[in-house]
Coordinates of N, CA and C in Angstrom, one line a residue:
Chain Y
Q1 N 94.3 120.2 90.2 CA 94.8 119.8 91.3 C 94.7 118.2 91.2
S2 N 95.3 117.6 91.2 CA 95.2 115.9 91.4 C 95.4 115.4 93.0
V3 N 94.7 114.4 93.3 CA 94.3 114.3 94.8 C 95.9 113.4 95.3
L4 N 96.5 112.7 94.3 CA 98.2 112.4 94.5 C 98.9 113.3 94.0
T5 N 100.0 113.8 94.9 CA 100.9 115.0 94.7 C 102.4 114.3 93.9
Q6 N 102.7 114.8 92.9 CA 104.1 114.1 92.8 C 104.8 115.3 92.3
P7 N 106.0 115.3 92.1 CA 106.9 116.7 91.8 C 106.3 116.6 89.9
P8 N 106.4 118.2 89.5 CA 106.1 118.2 88.1 C 107.5 117.2 87.0
S9 N 108.8 117.3 87.9 CA 109.7 117.2 87.2 C 110.9 116.5 87.9
T10 N 111.8 115.4 86.9 CA 113.0 115.5 88.2 C 114.1 114.9 86.8
S11 N 115.5 115.0 86.9 CA 116.1 114.6 86.1 C 117.4 113.7 86.7
G12 N 117.7 112.8 86.0 CA 119.5 112.2 86.1 C 120.3 111.8 85.3
T13 N 121.3 112.0 85.4 CA 122.2 111.0 84.2 C 122.4 109.4 84.5
P14 N 122.7 109.4 83.0 CA 122.9 108.0 82.9 C 123.9 107.1 84.2
G15 N 123.1 106.1 84.4 CA 123.7 105.1 85.8 C 123.2 106.0 87.1
Q16 N 122.6 107.0 87.0 CA 122.3 107.5 88.5 C 121.0 106.8 89.0
R17 N 120.8 107.4 90.4 CA 119.5 106.4 90.8 C 118.2 107.4 91.1
V18 N 117.6 107.8 90.5 CA 116.3 108.7 90.8 C 115.3 107.9 91.6
T19 N 114.5 109.1 92.3 CA 113.3 108.7 93.0 C 112.4 109.5 93.0
I20 N 111.1 109.1 92.9 CA 110.0 109.9 92.7 C 108.8 110.1 93.3
S21 N 108.6 111.1 94.2 CA 107.7 110.9 95.5 C 106.0 111.1 95.0
C22 N 105.0 110.2 95.6 CA 103.6 110.2 95.5 C 103.3 110.7 97.0
S23 N 102.5 111.5 97.4 CA 102.0 112.3 98.4 C 100.4 111.9 98.3
G24 N 99.8 111.0 99.7 CA 98.3 111.4 99.5 C 97.7 111.5 100.7
S25 N 96.6 111.2 101.0 CA 95.8 111.4 102.1 C 95.4 110.0 102.7
S26 N 94.9 110.1 103.9 CA 94.3 109.0 104.6 C 93.5 108.1 103.9
S27 N 92.7 109.0 102.7 CA 91.5 108.0 102.0 C 92.1 107.4 101.4
N28 N 93.6 107.5 100.5 CA 94.0 106.9 99.7 C 95.3 106.3 99.6
I29 N 96.4 106.5 100.0 CA 97.5 105.6 100.0 C 97.9 105.1 101.3
V30 N 97.0 105.2 102.2 CA 96.5 104.6 103.4 C 96.4 103.0 103.2
T31 N 96.0 102.9 101.7 CA 95.8 101.2 101.7 C 97.0 100.9 101.3
P32 N 97.6 99.5 100.8 CA 98.4 99.1 100.3 C 98.9 99.3 98.7
Y33 N 97.7 99.5 98.0 CA 97.2 99.3 96.7 C 98.0 100.6 96.2
V34 N 98.8 100.7 96.0 CA 99.6 102.1 94.8 C 100.6 101.1 94.0
Y35 N 99.9 102.1 92.6 CA 100.3 101.5 91.5 C 101.1 102.8 90.9
W36 N 102.4 102.4 90.1 CA 103.1 103.1 89.1 C 103.0 102.8 87.5
Y37 N 102.9 103.9 86.5 CA 103.3 103.6 85.5 C 103.7 104.6 85.1
Q38 N 104.3 104.0 83.6 CA 105.6 104.1 82.8 C 104.8 105.1 81.7
Q39 N 104.8 106.3 81.1 CA 104.2 106.5 79.7 C 105.3 107.2 78.9
L40 N 105.9 106.5 78.0 CA 106.8 106.8 76.9 C 106.1 107.5 76.0
P41 N 107.0 108.8 75.7 CA 106.2 109.8 74.6 C 105.6 109.0 73.6
G42 N 104.4 109.6 73.1 CA 103.6 109.0 72.5 C 103.0 107.9 72.6
T43 N 103.2 107.0 73.7 CA 102.5 106.0 73.7 C 101.8 105.9 75.1
A44 N 100.7 105.0 75.2 CA 99.8 104.5 76.2 C 100.7 104.4 77.6
P45 N 99.9 104.5 78.8 CA 101.0 104.2 79.9 C 101.1 102.4 79.9
K46 N 102.2 102.4 80.7 CA 102.3 100.8 80.7 C 102.6 100.7 82.5
L47 N 101.7 99.8 82.6 CA 102.1 99.0 84.6 C 103.4 98.9 84.6
L48 N 104.1 99.4 85.9 CA 105.3 99.4 86.1 C 105.5 98.7 87.5
I49 N 105.2 99.2 88.7 CA 105.1 98.5 89.6 C 103.3 98.3 90.4
Y50 N 103.3 97.3 91.1 CA 101.8 97.2 91.2 C 101.8 96.4 92.8
R51 N 100.8 97.2 93.8 CA 100.7 96.7 95.0 C 101.8 97.3 95.8
S52 N 102.3 98.4 95.6 CA 103.1 99.6 96.5 C 104.5 99.1 95.9
S53 N 105.2 97.9 95.9 CA 106.5 97.5 95.8 C 106.3 96.1 94.6
Q54 N 105.3 95.9 93.9 CA 105.6 94.4 92.9 C 105.8 94.6 91.8
R55 N 106.7 94.1 91.0 CA 107.1 94.3 89.2 C 106.5 93.1 88.9
P56 N 105.9 93.5 87.9 CA 104.8 92.5 87.0 C 105.7 92.1 85.9
S57 N 106.0 90.7 85.5 CA 107.1 89.9 84.9 C 107.6 91.3 83.6
G58 N 109.0 91.0 83.8 CA 109.4 91.9 82.0 C 109.4 93.1 82.6
V59 N 109.1 93.7 83.7 CA 109.9 95.1 84.1 C 111.3 94.6 85.2
P60 N 112.2 95.5 84.2 CA 113.5 95.1 84.8 C 113.4 95.4 86.6
D61 N 114.4 95.0 87.4 CA 114.7 95.1 88.6 C 114.8 96.6 89.0
R62 N 115.7 97.3 88.0 CA 115.8 98.5 88.2 C 115.0 99.3 88.5
F63 N 113.9 98.8 88.6 CA 112.7 99.9 88.9 C 112.7 99.4 90.3
S64 N 112.0 100.0 91.2 CA 111.4 99.3 92.6 C 110.5 100.4 93.2
G65 N 109.9 100.2 94.2 CA 108.8 100.5 94.4 C 108.4 100.5 96.2
S66 N 108.0 101.5 96.8 CA 108.0 101.9 98.4 C 107.0 102.4 99.1
K67 N 106.8 102.1 100.1 CA 105.3 102.9 100.7 C 105.7 103.1 102.2
S68 N 105.1 104.3 102.3 CA 105.3 104.3 104.2 C 104.3 105.3 104.5
G69 N 103.4 105.3 105.1 CA 102.3 105.8 105.5 C 101.4 106.3 104.5
T70 N 101.2 108.0 104.2 CA 100.2 108.3 103.5 C 101.5 108.5 101.8
S71 N 102.7 108.2 101.9 CA 103.4 108.6 100.6 C 103.9 107.1 100.4
A72 N 104.0 107.1 99.3 CA 104.6 106.1 98.5 C 106.1 106.8 97.0
S73 N 106.9 105.7 97.2 CA 107.9 106.2 96.2 C 108.7 105.4 94.9
L74 N 109.0 105.9 93.8 CA 109.2 104.7 92.9 C 110.5 105.3 92.7
A75 N 111.8 104.4 92.8 CA 112.7 104.0 92.3 C 113.7 104.0 91.1
I76 N 113.9 104.4 90.6 CA 115.1 104.0 89.2 C 116.1 103.9 89.4
S77 N 117.2 102.8 88.9 CA 118.7 102.9 89.3 C 119.2 102.7 88.1
G78 N 120.4 102.7 88.3 CA 121.0 102.5 86.9 C 120.4 103.2 85.7
L79 N 119.9 104.2 86.2 CA 119.3 105.2 84.9 C 119.5 105.1 83.4
R80 N 118.5 104.8 82.8 CA 119.6 104.5 81.4 C 118.6 105.9 80.3
S81 N 118.8 106.5 78.9 CA 118.2 107.4 78.2 C 116.8 106.7 78.0
E82 N 116.5 105.6 78.1 CA 115.6 104.7 77.4 C 114.4 105.2 78.7
D83 N 114.8 105.4 79.8 CA 113.5 105.5 80.9 C 112.9 107.0 80.7
E84 N 113.6 107.7 79.9 CA 112.8 109.1 79.6 C 111.6 109.0 79.3
A85 N 110.7 109.5 80.2 CA 109.4 109.3 80.2 C 108.3 109.8 81.5
D86 N 107.1 110.3 81.1 CA 106.4 110.4 82.4 C 105.7 109.4 83.1
Y87 N 105.9 109.6 84.5 CA 105.6 108.3 85.3 C 104.6 108.7 86.5
Y88 N 103.3 108.2 86.6 CA 102.5 108.5 87.6 C 101.7 107.3 88.6
C89 N 102.2 107.6 89.9 CA 101.0 107.1 90.4 C 99.7 106.7 90.6
A90 N 99.1 105.9 91.2 CA 98.2 105.6 91.4 C 97.0 105.1 92.3
A91 N 96.1 105.0 92.9 CA 95.3 104.4 94.2 C 94.2 104.6 93.9
W92 N 93.7 103.6 95.0 CA 92.5 103.8 95.4 C 91.9 104.5 96.4
D93 N 90.7 105.4 96.4 CA 90.7 106.6 96.7 C 88.9 106.3 97.6
D94 N 89.4 105.9 99.0 CA 87.7 105.5 99.5 C 86.8 106.7 99.5
A95 N 87.3 107.7 99.7 CA 86.4 109.2 99.9 C 85.2 109.3 98.1
L96 N 86.3 109.3 97.5 CA 85.6 109.7 96.0 C 85.4 108.0 95.3
S97 N 85.3 106.8 96.3 CA 85.0 105.7 95.5 C 85.2 105.2 94.1
G98 N 86.6 105.7 93.9 CA 87.4 105.6 92.5 C 88.9 105.8 93.0
P99 N 89.8 105.1 91.8 CA 91.0 105.2 91.5 C 91.5 106.9 91.4
V100 N 92.6 107.1 91.8 CA 92.8 108.4 91.8 C 94.3 108.5 91.2
F101 N 94.7 109.6 90.1 CA 96.2 109.4 89.9 C 97.1 110.8 90.1
G102 N 98.4 110.6 90.1 CA 98.9 111.6 90.2 C 99.0 112.2 89.4
G103 N 99.5 113.5 89.3 CA 99.9 114.3 88.2 C 100.9 114.1 87.2
G104 N 101.5 113.3 87.8 CA 102.9 112.8 87.1 C 104.0 113.0 86.9
T105 N 105.2 113.0 86.9 CA 106.5 113.2 86.9 C 107.6 113.2 85.3
K106 N 108.1 114.3 84.6 CA 108.6 114.3 83.5 C 110.2 113.4 84.1
L107 N 110.5 112.3 83.7 CA 111.7 112.6 83.9 C 112.8 112.1 82.7
T108 N 113.7 113.4 83.0 CA 114.7 114.0 81.9 C 116.0 113.5 82.0
V109 N 116.7 112.3 81.5 CA 117.9 111.9 81.5 C 119.3 112.7 80.5
L110 N 119.7 113.7 81.1 CA 120.4 114.5 80.5 C 121.8 113.7 80.0
Chain W
E1 N 98.7 87.5 73.5 CA 98.9 88.5 73.3 C 97.8 89.6 73.6
V2 N 97.5 90.1 75.1 CA 96.2 90.9 75.2 C 96.5 92.1 74.4
Q3 N 95.5 92.9 73.9 CA 95.5 93.8 72.7 C 93.6 94.2 73.2
L4 N 93.7 95.3 73.0 CA 92.8 96.4 72.8 C 92.8 97.5 72.2
V5 N 91.6 97.7 71.4 CA 91.6 98.5 70.5 C 90.5 99.7 70.7
E6 N 90.7 100.7 70.3 CA 89.6 101.5 70.5 C 89.3 102.5 69.3
S7 N 87.9 102.6 69.4 CA 88.0 103.2 68.2 C 86.4 104.3 68.1
G8 N 86.3 105.2 67.5 CA 85.1 105.9 67.9 C 85.4 107.6 67.9
G9 N 86.3 107.6 68.3 CA 86.8 109.2 68.7 C 86.4 110.0 67.5
G10 N 86.7 111.2 67.7 CA 86.7 112.4 66.5 C 86.2 113.5 67.4
L11 N 85.9 114.5 66.3 CA 85.7 116.2 66.7 C 83.9 115.8 66.6
V12 N 83.4 116.7 67.8 CA 82.1 116.6 68.0 C 82.0 118.1 68.6
Q13 N 80.7 118.5 68.3 CA 80.3 119.9 68.9 C 79.9 120.1 70.4
P14 N 79.8 121.1 71.3 CA 79.5 120.9 72.4 C 78.6 120.7 72.3
G15 N 77.7 119.7 73.4 CA 76.4 119.4 73.8 C 76.6 118.3 72.8
G16 N 77.2 117.6 72.0 CA 76.8 116.4 71.7 C 77.4 115.2 71.7
S17 N 77.1 114.4 71.0 CA 77.3 113.4 71.5 C 78.3 111.8 71.0
L18 N 78.9 110.9 71.5 CA 80.0 110.1 70.8 C 80.1 108.7 71.6
R19 N 80.0 107.5 70.7 CA 79.9 106.5 71.2 C 81.6 105.8 71.3
L20 N 82.5 105.8 72.4 CA 83.5 104.7 71.7 C 83.6 103.3 72.0
S21 N 84.0 102.3 71.4 CA 84.0 101.2 71.2 C 85.7 100.5 71.7
C22 N 85.8 99.4 72.3 CA 86.6 99.1 72.6 C 86.9 97.6 72.5
A23 N 87.4 97.0 71.4 CA 87.8 95.6 71.1 C 88.8 94.8 71.9
A24 N 88.7 93.8 72.8 CA 89.1 93.1 73.4 C 90.0 91.5 72.7
S25 N 91.1 91.2 73.0 CA 91.6 89.8 72.0 C 92.7 89.5 73.4
G26 N 92.6 88.1 73.2 CA 94.0 87.9 73.9 C 94.1 87.5 75.4
F27 N 92.9 87.3 75.9 CA 92.3 86.9 77.4 C 90.5 86.9 77.6
T28 N 90.8 86.1 79.0 CA 89.1 85.9 79.1 C 88.6 86.8 79.0
F29 N 87.6 87.8 78.3 CA 87.5 89.0 78.5 C 86.4 89.0 80.0
S30 N 85.4 88.2 80.0 CA 84.6 88.3 81.0 C 85.0 87.8 82.4
S31 N 86.1 87.4 82.1 CA 87.2 88.1 83.9 C 87.6 88.6 84.2
Y32 N 87.6 90.2 83.7 CA 87.9 91.0 84.0 C 87.2 92.4 84.0
W33 N 87.3 93.4 85.2 CA 86.8 94.3 85.3 C 87.4 95.3 84.1
M34 N 86.7 96.2 83.4 CA 87.3 96.8 82.3 C 87.4 98.5 82.8
S35 N 88.0 99.4 82.1 CA 88.1 100.8 82.6 C 88.3 101.7 81.0
W36 N 87.9 103.1 81.8 CA 88.4 104.0 80.6 C 88.9 104.8 81.4
V37 N 90.2 105.5 80.8 CA 90.9 106.5 81.7 C 90.8 107.7 80.7
R38 N 91.1 108.8 80.6 CA 91.5 109.8 79.7 C 92.6 110.8 79.7
Q39 N 93.3 111.6 79.0 CA 94.0 112.1 79.6 C 93.8 113.3 78.3
A40 N 93.7 114.6 78.8 CA 94.0 115.7 78.0 C 94.9 116.3 77.6
P41 N 95.2 116.8 76.5 CA 96.4 117.1 75.9 C 97.3 117.7 77.0
G42 N 98.4 117.4 77.1 CA 99.5 117.6 77.7 C 99.6 117.7 79.3
K43 N 98.4 116.9 79.6 CA 97.9 116.9 81.0 C 98.0 115.4 81.5
G44 N 97.9 115.2 82.7 CA 97.9 113.8 83.2 C 96.6 113.1 83.1
L45 N 96.6 111.8 83.8 CA 95.6 110.8 83.4 C 94.9 110.9 84.4
E46 N 93.4 110.7 84.1 CA 92.3 110.8 84.7 C 91.2 109.2 84.6
W47 N 90.9 108.8 85.5 CA 89.8 107.9 85.6 C 89.1 108.1 85.3
V48 N 88.1 107.7 84.0 CA 86.5 108.2 83.7 C 85.8 106.7 84.5
A49 N 85.8 105.8 84.3 CA 84.6 104.9 84.3 C 85.3 103.2 84.6
N50 N 84.2 102.6 85.3 CA 85.0 101.2 85.0 C 83.5 100.2 85.4
I51 N 84.0 99.1 84.7 CA 82.4 98.2 84.7 C 83.0 96.7 85.4
K52 N 82.2 96.4 86.5 CA 82.4 95.0 86.6 C 82.4 93.8 85.3
E53 N 83.0 91.9 85.9 CA 83.1 91.6 84.7 C 81.8 91.2 84.0
D54 N 80.8 91.1 84.7 CA 79.3 90.8 84.2 C 78.4 91.8 84.1
G55 N 79.0 93.6 84.1 CA 78.4 94.7 83.7 C 77.0 94.7 84.8
S56 N 77.4 94.0 85.8 CA 76.0 94.1 87.3 C 76.8 95.8 87.9
E57 N 78.1 96.2 88.3 CA 78.7 97.0 88.6 C 79.1 98.2 87.8
K58 N 78.9 99.5 87.4 CA 79.7 100.5 87.1 C 79.5 101.6 88.2
Y59 N 80.9 102.0 88.1 CA 81.3 103.3 88.8 C 81.6 104.8 87.5
Y60 N 81.6 105.8 88.2 CA 82.1 107.1 87.5 C 82.9 108.1 88.1
V61 N 83.4 108.8 87.6 CA 84.1 110.2 88.3 C 83.0 111.0 88.4
D62 N 82.9 111.8 89.3 CA 82.2 112.9 89.4 C 81.5 113.8 88.4
S63 N 82.7 114.1 87.6 CA 82.4 115.0 86.3 C 82.0 114.4 85.3
V64 N 81.5 113.3 84.8 CA 81.1 112.4 84.0 C 79.6 112.0 84.1
K65 N 79.4 111.7 85.7 CA 78.3 111.7 85.9 C 77.0 111.9 85.5
G66 N 76.1 111.0 85.0 CA 74.3 111.5 84.2 C 75.0 112.1 82.7
R67 N 76.1 112.2 82.3 CA 76.4 112.2 81.0 C 76.9 111.1 80.3
F68 N 77.9 110.3 80.9 CA 78.7 109.1 80.2 C 77.9 107.7 80.6
S69 N 77.7 107.2 80.2 CA 77.5 105.9 80.3 C 78.4 104.2 79.7
M70 N 79.0 103.5 80.8 CA 79.9 102.3 80.4 C 78.6 101.0 80.0
S71 N 79.1 100.6 79.1 CA 78.7 98.7 78.7 C 79.7 98.0 78.8
R72 N 79.1 96.9 78.6 CA 80.3 95.9 78.0 C 79.6 94.8 77.1
D73 N 79.9 93.8 76.2 CA 78.8 92.8 75.6 C 80.1 91.6 75.6
N74 N 80.2 91.2 76.6 CA 80.9 90.1 77.0 C 81.1 88.7 75.6
A75 N 79.8 88.4 74.9 CA 80.1 87.8 74.0 C 80.7 88.6 72.6
K76 N 80.9 89.9 72.8 CA 81.5 90.6 70.9 C 82.8 91.0 71.7
M77 N 83.1 91.1 73.4 CA 84.8 90.8 73.7 C 84.8 92.5 73.8
S78 N 83.9 93.4 74.4 CA 84.0 94.8 73.4 C 83.3 95.5 74.8
V79 N 83.8 96.7 75.0 CA 83.3 97.6 76.0 C 82.9 98.7 75.2
Y80 N 82.1 100.0 75.6 CA 81.3 100.9 75.1 C 81.5 101.9 76.3
L81 N 81.9 103.3 75.4 CA 81.6 104.5 76.7 C 80.5 105.4 75.5
Q82 N 79.4 105.7 76.1 CA 78.7 106.6 75.3 C 78.5 107.8 75.7
M83 N 78.6 108.7 75.2 CA 78.9 110.0 76.1 C 77.9 111.1 75.4
H84 N 77.2 112.0 76.1 CA 76.6 112.7 76.1 C 77.0 113.7 76.6
S85 N 76.3 115.1 76.1 CA 76.3 116.7 76.7 C 77.7 116.9 76.8
L86 N 78.4 116.4 75.4 CA 80.1 116.5 75.6 C 80.4 118.2 75.8
R87 N 81.6 118.5 76.6 CA 81.9 119.9 76.6 C 83.5 119.9 76.3
A88 N 83.9 121.1 76.7 CA 85.3 121.3 76.0 C 86.4 120.8 77.1
E89 N 85.9 120.5 78.1 CA 86.9 119.7 79.2 C 87.0 118.2 79.1
D90 N 86.3 117.8 78.0 CA 85.8 116.2 77.8 C 86.9 116.1 76.5
T91 N 87.6 117.0 76.2 CA 88.7 116.8 75.2 C 89.8 115.8 75.3
A92 N 90.0 114.8 75.3 CA 90.8 113.7 75.7 C 91.6 113.0 74.6
V93 N 92.4 112.2 75.3 CA 92.8 110.8 74.5 C 92.0 110.0 75.5
Y94 N 90.9 108.9 75.0 CA 90.6 107.9 76.3 C 91.0 106.6 75.3
Y95 N 91.5 105.9 77.2 CA 92.4 105.1 76.8 C 91.4 103.8 77.3
C96 N 91.0 103.0 76.5 CA 90.5 101.2 77.7 C 91.5 100.9 77.9
A97 N 91.2 100.1 79.1 CA 92.1 99.2 80.1 C 91.5 98.1 80.7
R98 N 92.5 97.2 80.8 CA 92.1 96.1 81.4 C 92.8 96.2 82.9
S99 N 91.4 95.8 83.7 CA 92.3 95.5 85.1 C 93.0 94.5 85.5
S100 N 93.9 95.2 86.6 CA 95.3 93.8 86.8 C 95.0 92.8 88.1
Y101 N 95.8 93.6 89.0 CA 96.1 92.7 90.1 C 95.1 93.2 91.3
D102 N 94.2 94.1 90.8 CA 93.3 94.7 91.3 C 92.3 95.0 90.5
F103 N 90.6 95.2 91.3 CA 89.8 95.5 90.0 C 90.0 96.4 89.5
W104 N 90.3 97.8 90.1 CA 90.0 99.4 90.0 C 91.6 100.0 89.0
S105 N 92.5 98.7 89.0 CA 93.6 99.0 88.7 C 94.5 98.8 87.2
P106 N 94.3 99.6 86.2 CA 94.7 99.1 84.8 C 95.5 98.5 84.8
G107 N 96.0 97.7 83.8 CA 96.8 96.8 83.7 C 97.5 96.9 82.3
Y108 N 96.7 96.8 81.3 CA 97.2 96.4 80.1 C 95.9 98.0 79.5
W109 N 96.5 98.3 78.5 CA 96.0 99.7 78.0 C 96.0 99.3 76.5
G110 N 94.7 100.0 76.0 CA 95.1 100.2 74.6 C 95.8 101.3 73.9
Q111 N 95.8 102.1 72.7 CA 96.6 102.8 72.2 C 95.8 103.9 72.2
G112 N 94.4 104.0 72.5 CA 93.7 105.3 72.8 C 93.3 105.6 71.4
T113 N 91.9 106.6 72.0 CA 91.1 107.3 70.8 C 91.4 108.9 70.8
L114 N 91.1 109.7 70.1 CA 91.3 111.2 70.7 C 89.4 111.6 70.6
V115 N 89.2 112.4 71.2 CA 88.1 112.9 71.2 C 87.9 114.1 71.4
T116 N 87.8 115.6 70.4 CA 87.8 116.7 70.6 C 86.6 117.1 70.3
V117 N 85.9 118.5 71.9 CA 84.8 118.6 71.7 C 85.0 120.2 71.2
S118 N 84.9 120.5 70.2 CA 84.9 122.1 69.5 C 84.1 122.1 69.4
S119 N 83.7 123.8 68.8 CA 82.7 124.2 67.8 C 83.6 124.8 66.3

């Protein structure tokens, strides 16, 4: 059982907007340091969003992040087939003195 | 270009030991925290350990404390994960990662090396 809770799966059609939630507790997501990673099939994870809403260079602006209280969200607009992947949130956990990951959400593009 | 290349994975019996290595290039290695993150087959990501730029601080997930040891050699631009008393539940792909915007947050990842603990 992961410290951060994500829905196991979600889906959308090309062009649609989807959101993935990440729920934590007062020991982790209360800080602004929520990260999102994309893992394409058979590859290593890739940093998608840092500090809740910032995009590293090279990440399309179709990807956006937000945080409110002990929850965070990743939104993907203009869905494309190449977005089909697993998405993970991560945050620092004060109680565990280490980073924790969500269980991951598998995005299927129909 | 940042590159991280892991090696040392393989099949090991329960109770055995293994040493993973990660060779880095393309950045000032001694300026970054480094981490190991693992992923069991078909499962999610789990942070395992990280180490400060100069090696003076190291942190581990509870499940590996006392069994795993992370180290680094800045001259060789490499990090290592020495694993002892391996268990079946340690079976996973182990990724080496460089910190990004916060010391604990993986930014760049290697391709991973598979560790299988089985008799």
